XYZ file of C-alpha atoms in Angstrom:
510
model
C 94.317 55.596 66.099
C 92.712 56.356 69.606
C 92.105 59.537 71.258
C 89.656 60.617 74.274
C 88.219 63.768 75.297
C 87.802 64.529 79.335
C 84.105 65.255 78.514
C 81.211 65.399 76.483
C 80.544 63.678 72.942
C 80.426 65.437 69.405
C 77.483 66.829 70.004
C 77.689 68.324 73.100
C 79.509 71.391 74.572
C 82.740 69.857 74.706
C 83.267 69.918 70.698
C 83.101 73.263 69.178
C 83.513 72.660 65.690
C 81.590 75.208 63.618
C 82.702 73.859 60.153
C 81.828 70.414 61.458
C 82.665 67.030 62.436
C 83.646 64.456 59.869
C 85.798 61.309 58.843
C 89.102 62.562 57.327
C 87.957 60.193 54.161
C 85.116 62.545 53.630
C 87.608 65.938 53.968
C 89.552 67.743 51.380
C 91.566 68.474 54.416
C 95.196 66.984 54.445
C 97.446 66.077 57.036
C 101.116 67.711 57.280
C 103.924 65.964 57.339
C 107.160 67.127 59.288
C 109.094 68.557 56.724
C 112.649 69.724 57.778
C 113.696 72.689 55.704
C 117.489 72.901 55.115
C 119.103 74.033 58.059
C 122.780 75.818 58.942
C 124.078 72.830 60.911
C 125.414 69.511 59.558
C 125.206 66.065 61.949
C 129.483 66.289 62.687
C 129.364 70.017 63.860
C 130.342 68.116 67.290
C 133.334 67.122 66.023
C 136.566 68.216 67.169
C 140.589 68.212 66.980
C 143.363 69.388 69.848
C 145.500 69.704 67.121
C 145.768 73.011 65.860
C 143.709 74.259 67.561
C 144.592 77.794 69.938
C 144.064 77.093 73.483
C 142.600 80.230 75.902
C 142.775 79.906 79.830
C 140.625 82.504 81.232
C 141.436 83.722 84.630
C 140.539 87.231 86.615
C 143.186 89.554 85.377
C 145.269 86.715 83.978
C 143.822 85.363 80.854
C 145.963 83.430 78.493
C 145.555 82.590 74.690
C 148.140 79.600 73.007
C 147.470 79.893 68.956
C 146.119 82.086 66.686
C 143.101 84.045 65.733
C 142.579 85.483 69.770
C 143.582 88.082 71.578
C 143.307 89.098 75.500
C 142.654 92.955 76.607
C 141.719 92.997 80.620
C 139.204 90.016 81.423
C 137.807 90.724 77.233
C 138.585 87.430 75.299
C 137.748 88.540 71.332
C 137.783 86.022 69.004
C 138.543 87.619 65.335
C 139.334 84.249 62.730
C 137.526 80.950 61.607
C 138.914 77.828 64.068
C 138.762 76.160 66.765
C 139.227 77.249 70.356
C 139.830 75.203 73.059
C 138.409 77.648 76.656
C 138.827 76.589 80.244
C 138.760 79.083 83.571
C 136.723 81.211 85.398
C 135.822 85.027 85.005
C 133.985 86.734 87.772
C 133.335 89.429 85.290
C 134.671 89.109 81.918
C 133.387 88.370 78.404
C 134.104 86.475 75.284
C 133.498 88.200 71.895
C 133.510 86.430 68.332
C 134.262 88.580 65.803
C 135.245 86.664 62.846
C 134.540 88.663 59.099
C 136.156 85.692 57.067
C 134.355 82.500 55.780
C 134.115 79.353 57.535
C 132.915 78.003 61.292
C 134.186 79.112 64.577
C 134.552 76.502 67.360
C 134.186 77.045 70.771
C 134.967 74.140 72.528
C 133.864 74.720 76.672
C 135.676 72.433 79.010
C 135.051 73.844 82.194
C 134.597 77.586 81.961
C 132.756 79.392 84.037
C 132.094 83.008 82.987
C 129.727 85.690 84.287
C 129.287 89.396 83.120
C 127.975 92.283 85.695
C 127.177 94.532 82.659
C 126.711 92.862 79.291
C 126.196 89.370 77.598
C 129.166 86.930 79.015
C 129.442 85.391 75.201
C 128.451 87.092 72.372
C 128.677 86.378 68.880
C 128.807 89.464 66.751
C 130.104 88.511 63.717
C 130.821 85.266 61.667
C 129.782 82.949 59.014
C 128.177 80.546 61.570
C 129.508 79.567 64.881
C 129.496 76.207 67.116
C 129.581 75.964 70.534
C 130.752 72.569 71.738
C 130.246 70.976 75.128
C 133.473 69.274 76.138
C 132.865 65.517 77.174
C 132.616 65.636 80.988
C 132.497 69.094 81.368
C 129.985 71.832 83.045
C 130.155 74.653 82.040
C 128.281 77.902 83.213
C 127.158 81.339 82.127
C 125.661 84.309 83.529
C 124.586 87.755 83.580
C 123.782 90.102 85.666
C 120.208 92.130 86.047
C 122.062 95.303 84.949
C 122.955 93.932 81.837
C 119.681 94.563 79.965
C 120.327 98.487 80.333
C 120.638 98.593 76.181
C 118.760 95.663 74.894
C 115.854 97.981 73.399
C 118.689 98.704 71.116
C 118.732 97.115 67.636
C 121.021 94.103 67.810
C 121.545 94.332 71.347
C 122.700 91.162 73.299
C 119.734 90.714 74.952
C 120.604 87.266 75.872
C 123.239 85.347 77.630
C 124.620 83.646 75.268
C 124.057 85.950 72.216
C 124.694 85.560 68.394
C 124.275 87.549 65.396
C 125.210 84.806 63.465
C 123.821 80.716 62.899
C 124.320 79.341 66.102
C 125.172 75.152 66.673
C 125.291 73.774 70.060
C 126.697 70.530 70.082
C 128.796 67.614 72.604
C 128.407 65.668 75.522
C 129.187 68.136 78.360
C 126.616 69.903 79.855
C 125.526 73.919 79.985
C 123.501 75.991 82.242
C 122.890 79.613 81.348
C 121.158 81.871 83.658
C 119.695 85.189 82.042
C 119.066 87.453 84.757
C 118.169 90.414 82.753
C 116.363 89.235 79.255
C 116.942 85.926 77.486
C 118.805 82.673 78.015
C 120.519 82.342 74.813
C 119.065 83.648 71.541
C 120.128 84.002 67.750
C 119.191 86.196 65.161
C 119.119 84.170 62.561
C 118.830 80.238 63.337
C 119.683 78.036 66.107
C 120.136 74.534 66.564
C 120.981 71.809 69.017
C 122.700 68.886 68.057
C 123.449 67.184 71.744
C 124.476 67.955 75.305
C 122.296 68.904 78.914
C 121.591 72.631 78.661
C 120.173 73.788 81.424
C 117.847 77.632 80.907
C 117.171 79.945 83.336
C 116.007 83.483 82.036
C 113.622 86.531 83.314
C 112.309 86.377 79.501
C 112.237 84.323 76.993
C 114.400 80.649 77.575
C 115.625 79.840 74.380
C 115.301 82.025 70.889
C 116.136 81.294 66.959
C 114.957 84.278 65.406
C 114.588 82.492 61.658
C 114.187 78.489 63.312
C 114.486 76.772 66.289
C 115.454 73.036 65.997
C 116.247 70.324 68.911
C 117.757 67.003 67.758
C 118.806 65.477 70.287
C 120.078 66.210 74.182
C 118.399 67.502 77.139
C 116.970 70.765 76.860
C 115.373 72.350 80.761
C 114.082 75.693 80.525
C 112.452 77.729 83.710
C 111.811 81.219 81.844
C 109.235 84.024 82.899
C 108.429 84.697 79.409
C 108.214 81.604 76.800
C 110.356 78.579 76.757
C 111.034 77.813 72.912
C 110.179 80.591 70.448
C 111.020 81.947 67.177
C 109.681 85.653 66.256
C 110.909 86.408 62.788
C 107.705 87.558 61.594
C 108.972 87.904 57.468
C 106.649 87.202 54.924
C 107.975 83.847 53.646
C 109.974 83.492 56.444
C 107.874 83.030 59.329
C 109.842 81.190 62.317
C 108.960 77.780 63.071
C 110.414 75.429 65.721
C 110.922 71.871 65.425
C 111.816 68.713 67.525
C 112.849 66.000 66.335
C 114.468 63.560 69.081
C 115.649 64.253 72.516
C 113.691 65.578 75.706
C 112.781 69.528 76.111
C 110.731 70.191 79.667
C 109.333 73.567 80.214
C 108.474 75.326 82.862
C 107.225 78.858 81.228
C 105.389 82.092 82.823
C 103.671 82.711 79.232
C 104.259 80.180 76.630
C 105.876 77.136 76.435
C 106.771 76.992 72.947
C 105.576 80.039 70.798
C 106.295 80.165 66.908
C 104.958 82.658 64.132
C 104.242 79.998 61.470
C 105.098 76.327 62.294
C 105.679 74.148 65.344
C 106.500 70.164 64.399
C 106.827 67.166 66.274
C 108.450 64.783 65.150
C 110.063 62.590 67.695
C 111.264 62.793 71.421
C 109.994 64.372 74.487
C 108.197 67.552 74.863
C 106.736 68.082 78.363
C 105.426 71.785 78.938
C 105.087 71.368 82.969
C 103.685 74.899 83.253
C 102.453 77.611 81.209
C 99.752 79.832 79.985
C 99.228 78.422 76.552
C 100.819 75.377 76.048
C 102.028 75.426 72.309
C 100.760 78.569 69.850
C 101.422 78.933 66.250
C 100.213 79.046 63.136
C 100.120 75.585 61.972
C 101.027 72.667 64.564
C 102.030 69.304 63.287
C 102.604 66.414 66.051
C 103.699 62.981 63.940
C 105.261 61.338 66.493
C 107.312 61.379 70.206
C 105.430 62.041 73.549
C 103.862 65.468 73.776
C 102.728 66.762 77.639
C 101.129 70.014 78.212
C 100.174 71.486 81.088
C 98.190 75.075 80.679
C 96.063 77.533 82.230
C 94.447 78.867 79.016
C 94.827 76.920 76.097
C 96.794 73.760 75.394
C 97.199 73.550 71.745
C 96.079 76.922 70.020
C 96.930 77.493 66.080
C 96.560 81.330 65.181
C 97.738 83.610 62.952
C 97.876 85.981 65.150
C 95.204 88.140 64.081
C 92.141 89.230 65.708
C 89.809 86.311 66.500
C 86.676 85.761 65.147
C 83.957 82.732 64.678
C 85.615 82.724 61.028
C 88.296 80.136 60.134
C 91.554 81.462 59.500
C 93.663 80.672 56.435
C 96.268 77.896 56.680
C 95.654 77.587 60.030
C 95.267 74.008 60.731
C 96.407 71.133 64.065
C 97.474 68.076 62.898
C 98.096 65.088 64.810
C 99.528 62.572 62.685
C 101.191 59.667 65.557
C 102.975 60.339 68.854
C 101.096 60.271 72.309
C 99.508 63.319 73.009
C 98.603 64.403 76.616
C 96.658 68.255 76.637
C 95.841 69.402 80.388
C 94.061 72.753 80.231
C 92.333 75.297 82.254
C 90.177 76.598 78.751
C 90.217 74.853 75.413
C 92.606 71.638 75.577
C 93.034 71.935 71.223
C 91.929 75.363 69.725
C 92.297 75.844 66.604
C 91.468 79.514 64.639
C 91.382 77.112 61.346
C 90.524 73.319 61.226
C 91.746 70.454 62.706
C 92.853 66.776 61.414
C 93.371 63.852 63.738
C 94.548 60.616 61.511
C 97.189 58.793 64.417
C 98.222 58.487 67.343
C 97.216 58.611 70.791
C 95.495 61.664 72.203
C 93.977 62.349 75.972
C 92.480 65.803 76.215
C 91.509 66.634 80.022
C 89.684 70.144 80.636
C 88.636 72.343 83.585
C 86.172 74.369 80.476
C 83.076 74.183 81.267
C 81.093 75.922 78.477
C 80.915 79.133 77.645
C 82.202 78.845 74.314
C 85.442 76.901 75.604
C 85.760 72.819 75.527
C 87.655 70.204 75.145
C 87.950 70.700 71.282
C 87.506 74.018 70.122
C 87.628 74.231 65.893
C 86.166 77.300 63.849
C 86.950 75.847 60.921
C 86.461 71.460 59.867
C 87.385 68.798 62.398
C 88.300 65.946 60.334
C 89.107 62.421 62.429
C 90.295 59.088 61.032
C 87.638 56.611 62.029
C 85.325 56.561 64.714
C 86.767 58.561 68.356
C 87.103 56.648 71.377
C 85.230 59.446 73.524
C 86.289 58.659 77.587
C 85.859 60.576 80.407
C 89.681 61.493 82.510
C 89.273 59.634 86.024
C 87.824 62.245 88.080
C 84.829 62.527 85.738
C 82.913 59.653 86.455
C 79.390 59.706 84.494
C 77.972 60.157 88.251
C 80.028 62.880 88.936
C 79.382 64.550 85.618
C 75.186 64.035 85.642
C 75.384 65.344 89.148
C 77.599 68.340 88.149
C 74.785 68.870 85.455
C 77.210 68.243 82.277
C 75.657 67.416 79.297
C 76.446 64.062 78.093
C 75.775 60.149 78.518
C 74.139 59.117 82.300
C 74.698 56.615 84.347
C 73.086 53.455 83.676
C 71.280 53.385 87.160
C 70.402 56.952 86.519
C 69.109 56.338 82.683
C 66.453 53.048 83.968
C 65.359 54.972 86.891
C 64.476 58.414 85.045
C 60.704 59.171 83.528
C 59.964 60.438 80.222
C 60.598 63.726 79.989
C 57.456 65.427 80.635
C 56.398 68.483 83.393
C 56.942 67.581 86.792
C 57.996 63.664 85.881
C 61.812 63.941 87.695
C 60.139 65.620 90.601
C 57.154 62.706 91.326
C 59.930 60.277 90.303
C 62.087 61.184 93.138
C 59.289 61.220 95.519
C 58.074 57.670 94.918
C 61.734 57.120 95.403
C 62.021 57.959 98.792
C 58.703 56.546 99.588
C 60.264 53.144 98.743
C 63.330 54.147 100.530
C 61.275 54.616 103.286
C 59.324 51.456 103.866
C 60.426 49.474 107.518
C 61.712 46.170 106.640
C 59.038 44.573 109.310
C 55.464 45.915 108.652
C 56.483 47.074 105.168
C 54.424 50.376 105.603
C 55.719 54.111 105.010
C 57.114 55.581 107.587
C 56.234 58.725 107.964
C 58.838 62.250 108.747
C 57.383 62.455 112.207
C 57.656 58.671 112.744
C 61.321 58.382 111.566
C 62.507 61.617 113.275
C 60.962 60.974 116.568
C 61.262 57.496 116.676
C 57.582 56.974 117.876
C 53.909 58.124 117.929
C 53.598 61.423 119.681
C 57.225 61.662 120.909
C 58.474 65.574 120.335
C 62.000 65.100 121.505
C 64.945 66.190 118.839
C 66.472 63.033 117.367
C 69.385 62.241 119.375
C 73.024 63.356 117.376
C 73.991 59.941 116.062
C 70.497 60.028 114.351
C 70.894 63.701 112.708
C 71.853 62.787 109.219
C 71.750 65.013 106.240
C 68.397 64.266 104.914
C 66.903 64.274 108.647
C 66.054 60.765 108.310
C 66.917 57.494 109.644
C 68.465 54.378 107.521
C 65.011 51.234 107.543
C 67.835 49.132 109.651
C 67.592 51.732 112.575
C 64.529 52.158 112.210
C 63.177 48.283 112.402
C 65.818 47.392 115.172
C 64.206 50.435 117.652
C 60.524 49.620 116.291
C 60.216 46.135 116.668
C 63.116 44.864 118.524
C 62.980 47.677 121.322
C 61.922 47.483 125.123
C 60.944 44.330 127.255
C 59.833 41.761 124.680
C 60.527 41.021 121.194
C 58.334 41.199 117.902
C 56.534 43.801 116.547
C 54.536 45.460 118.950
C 57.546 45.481 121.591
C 57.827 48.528 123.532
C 60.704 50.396 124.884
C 63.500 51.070 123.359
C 67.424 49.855 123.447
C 70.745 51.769 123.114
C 71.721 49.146 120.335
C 73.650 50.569 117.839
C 74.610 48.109 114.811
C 77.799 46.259 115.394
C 77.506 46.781 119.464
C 76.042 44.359 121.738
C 72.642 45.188 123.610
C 73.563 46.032 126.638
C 72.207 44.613 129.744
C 70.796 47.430 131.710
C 68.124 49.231 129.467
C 67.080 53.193 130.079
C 63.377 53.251 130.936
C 61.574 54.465 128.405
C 59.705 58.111 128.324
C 56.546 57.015 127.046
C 53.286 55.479 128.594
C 53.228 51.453 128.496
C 51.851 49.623 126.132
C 53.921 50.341 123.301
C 53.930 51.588 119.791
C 53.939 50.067 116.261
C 53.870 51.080 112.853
């Protein structure tokens, strides 16, 4: 196990742990483990037959069903039996309605359709035992809505989404799907959702994607661009708290609040998570990372387990961070992991990087226990250099230049330390005496003219090289005591003619 922090070590203000810092050996605390609760959807929900199953061409004013179990009024497709339904075609304004009361799945199989809705959800799923919507091999498939469509989604078990169901909800194949919620959601279930396979592409004005009960990715591409969060459950049941999950695949969110927001659990258990933008990167109750590549990008927090209460210096109750394995990567504009409860850290690779810079807010911010595996690895990112940090006035290790040159700590030692500094800075490579402010600005005894512009540095002074070439190397002769001076500048030649110089002959020296 390895992990780094961007700054400071445990004891200074880039760990906040008020319960303390210990080895996890020493710790009541445990780790969690990614435990998958039983889900709706089974691993061959993908699967598929032509035969027998009713075929529905969808076209403006011309819709067609071939089967069973659907029926056509205007541009309304309603779906009212178990099967499986093959859909192709394009509706400019239309919808397709599931409203199945009998046991067993409905299949929608998308090859090709392209369906958008000026006043309501373009698929909705009011009623069944659990629905699947399959991604034909090959085929891209689109849905949209329109900004008026959110005119009734205060309403209880309103379609606030695009793709809407009342019911489980599987999204499965090969094809690919991009849903763009113009008025609320992208696609959303009440009860759980899950996605097996397939590119789906998210665009919504709220929240991306929604599983009321869970949210679980197992595989695919999921992109999400939402205004509100990118993954989130909200069922907010005692017992029942919604928890997302990911356990292979890549999910890459782009979110104007969240990225993935969950009232009791988020888990990590393999693929790709990348949360490009957002304000806090990944909030619930309890968040378990035991494996895959997690990225977060965030202004506030990165990684911030609450309960959702008020928050106070007091550790909350089962809420806990636990990084287990996986390769971790926080980027942060406050706390990079914040935790309301403790922390554990027993695996895995983690990089924290920070723009906190006290304040109460660091890389590491615990109220409860932080509990590590063996001694941290703490780093600096790249941009901190220790020189960068001591001169920024961060608390934490010095340079090794800085640490041999620095006094005791007593009154007034930094201050004579840097003097006898620049004292030795100061010293003319050819007499070896101090040269004085007047001496080095003027370039000679008694001269009040303003240093010419090459020589106006930001300390007013001028490097010993300068200074020894126009002391002792100046004017008609060589050596020390040569008078008048050149316009020889380091890497030029002398030239030949010489300005004569302002002062009275016979010279000047050190």
């Amino acid at each position: 196990m390895w992990w780094r922090g961007s700054r400071g070590l445990p004891d200074s203000e880039g760990i906040q742990a008020h319960g303390g810092v210990s080895n996890v050996s020493a710790t009541s605390l445990t780790a969690n483990t990614v435990e998958v609760a039983d889900t709706h959807a089974d691993s061959d929900d993908g699967d598929w037959s032509a035969d027998g199953a009713t075929t529905v061409t969808l076209a403006d004013g011309a819709s067609k069903v071939d089967g069973s179990g659907a029926s056509v009024d205007g541009d309304v497709v309603t779906i009212t039996a178990a099967g499986t339904y093959l859909l192709s075609g394009e509706l400019t304004d239309g919808q397709v309605v599931v409203n199945s009361t009998g046991e067993g799945k409905v299949k929608l199989v998308l090859d090709g359709v392209d369906i958008t809705s000026s006043d309501t959800s373009p698929m909705v799923i009011a009623e069944a035992d659990e629905a699947v919507v399959i991604l034909a091999d090959g085929s891209t498939n689109e849905l949209a809505d329109s900004k008026v469509s959110g005119a009734d989604d205060e309403e209880d078990d309103a379609p606030n989404a695009t793709l809407f169901s009342m019911a489980d909800l599987t999204i499965a194949g090969t094809g690919s799907l991009q849903v763009s919620g113009n008025s609320n959601d992208g696609i959303a279930s009440k009860d759980g959702l899950v996605i097996l396979s397939g590119e789906v592409e998210v665009t919504a004005t709220d929240d991306g994607v929604r599983g009321k009960d869970y949210l679980v990715i197992e595989g695919g591409t999921v992109t999400v661009v939402a205004g509100g969060d990118g993954l989130k459950s909200d069922n907010e049941t005692e017992g029942e708290l919604g928890w997302v999950q990911l356990d292979a695949g890549t999910v890459i969110i782009d979110a104007g609040d969240d990225g993935v927001d969950a009232i009791g659990a988020i888990n990590v258990a393999g693929g790709t998570l990348r949360v490009i933008k957002s304000e806090e990167g990944l909030e619930a109750a309890t968040i378990t990372i035991a494996g895959g590549t997690v990225d977060v990008t965030a202004n506030d927090d990165g990684l911030n387990a609450t309960d959702g209460s008020e928050a106070t210096e007091a550790a909350q109750d089962g809420v806990l961070i636990s990084i287990t394995g996986g390769d971790v990567a926080v980027t942060a504009g406050s706390d990079g992991i914040d935790s309301n409860g403790s922390t554990i850290i027993t695996g895995g690779t983690t990089v924290v990087s920070t723009a906190a810079r006290g304040g109460g807010d660091g890389s590491i911010d615990v109220n409860g226990a932080l509990a590590v595996n063996g001694e941290p690895s703490w780093r600096w990112a790249a941009s901190q250099t220790p020189r960068k940090r001591f001169r920024a006035g961060i608390r934490g290790r010095e340079p090794r230049q800085q640490r041999r040159r620095r006094p005791a700590d007593r009154r007034g030692g930094r201050r004579r330390h840097r003097r006898r500094a620049v004292r030795r800075r100061q010293r003319c490579i050819g007499c070896h005496r101090v040269q004085r402010r007047d001496h080095q600005r003027r370039g000679l005894r008694g001269d009040v003219r303003r240093p010419r512009r090459r020589d106006r540095v930001v300390d007013r002074r001028i490097d010993r090289r300068t200074h020894h070439r126009r002391h002792h190397h100046g004017g008609r002769g060589r050596g020390r005591h040569g008078h008048g001076w050149s316009r020889w500048r380091p890497g030029r030649p002398t030239p030949q003619r010489r300005r004569t110089p302002r002062w009275p002959a016979g010279g000047r020296s050190c």
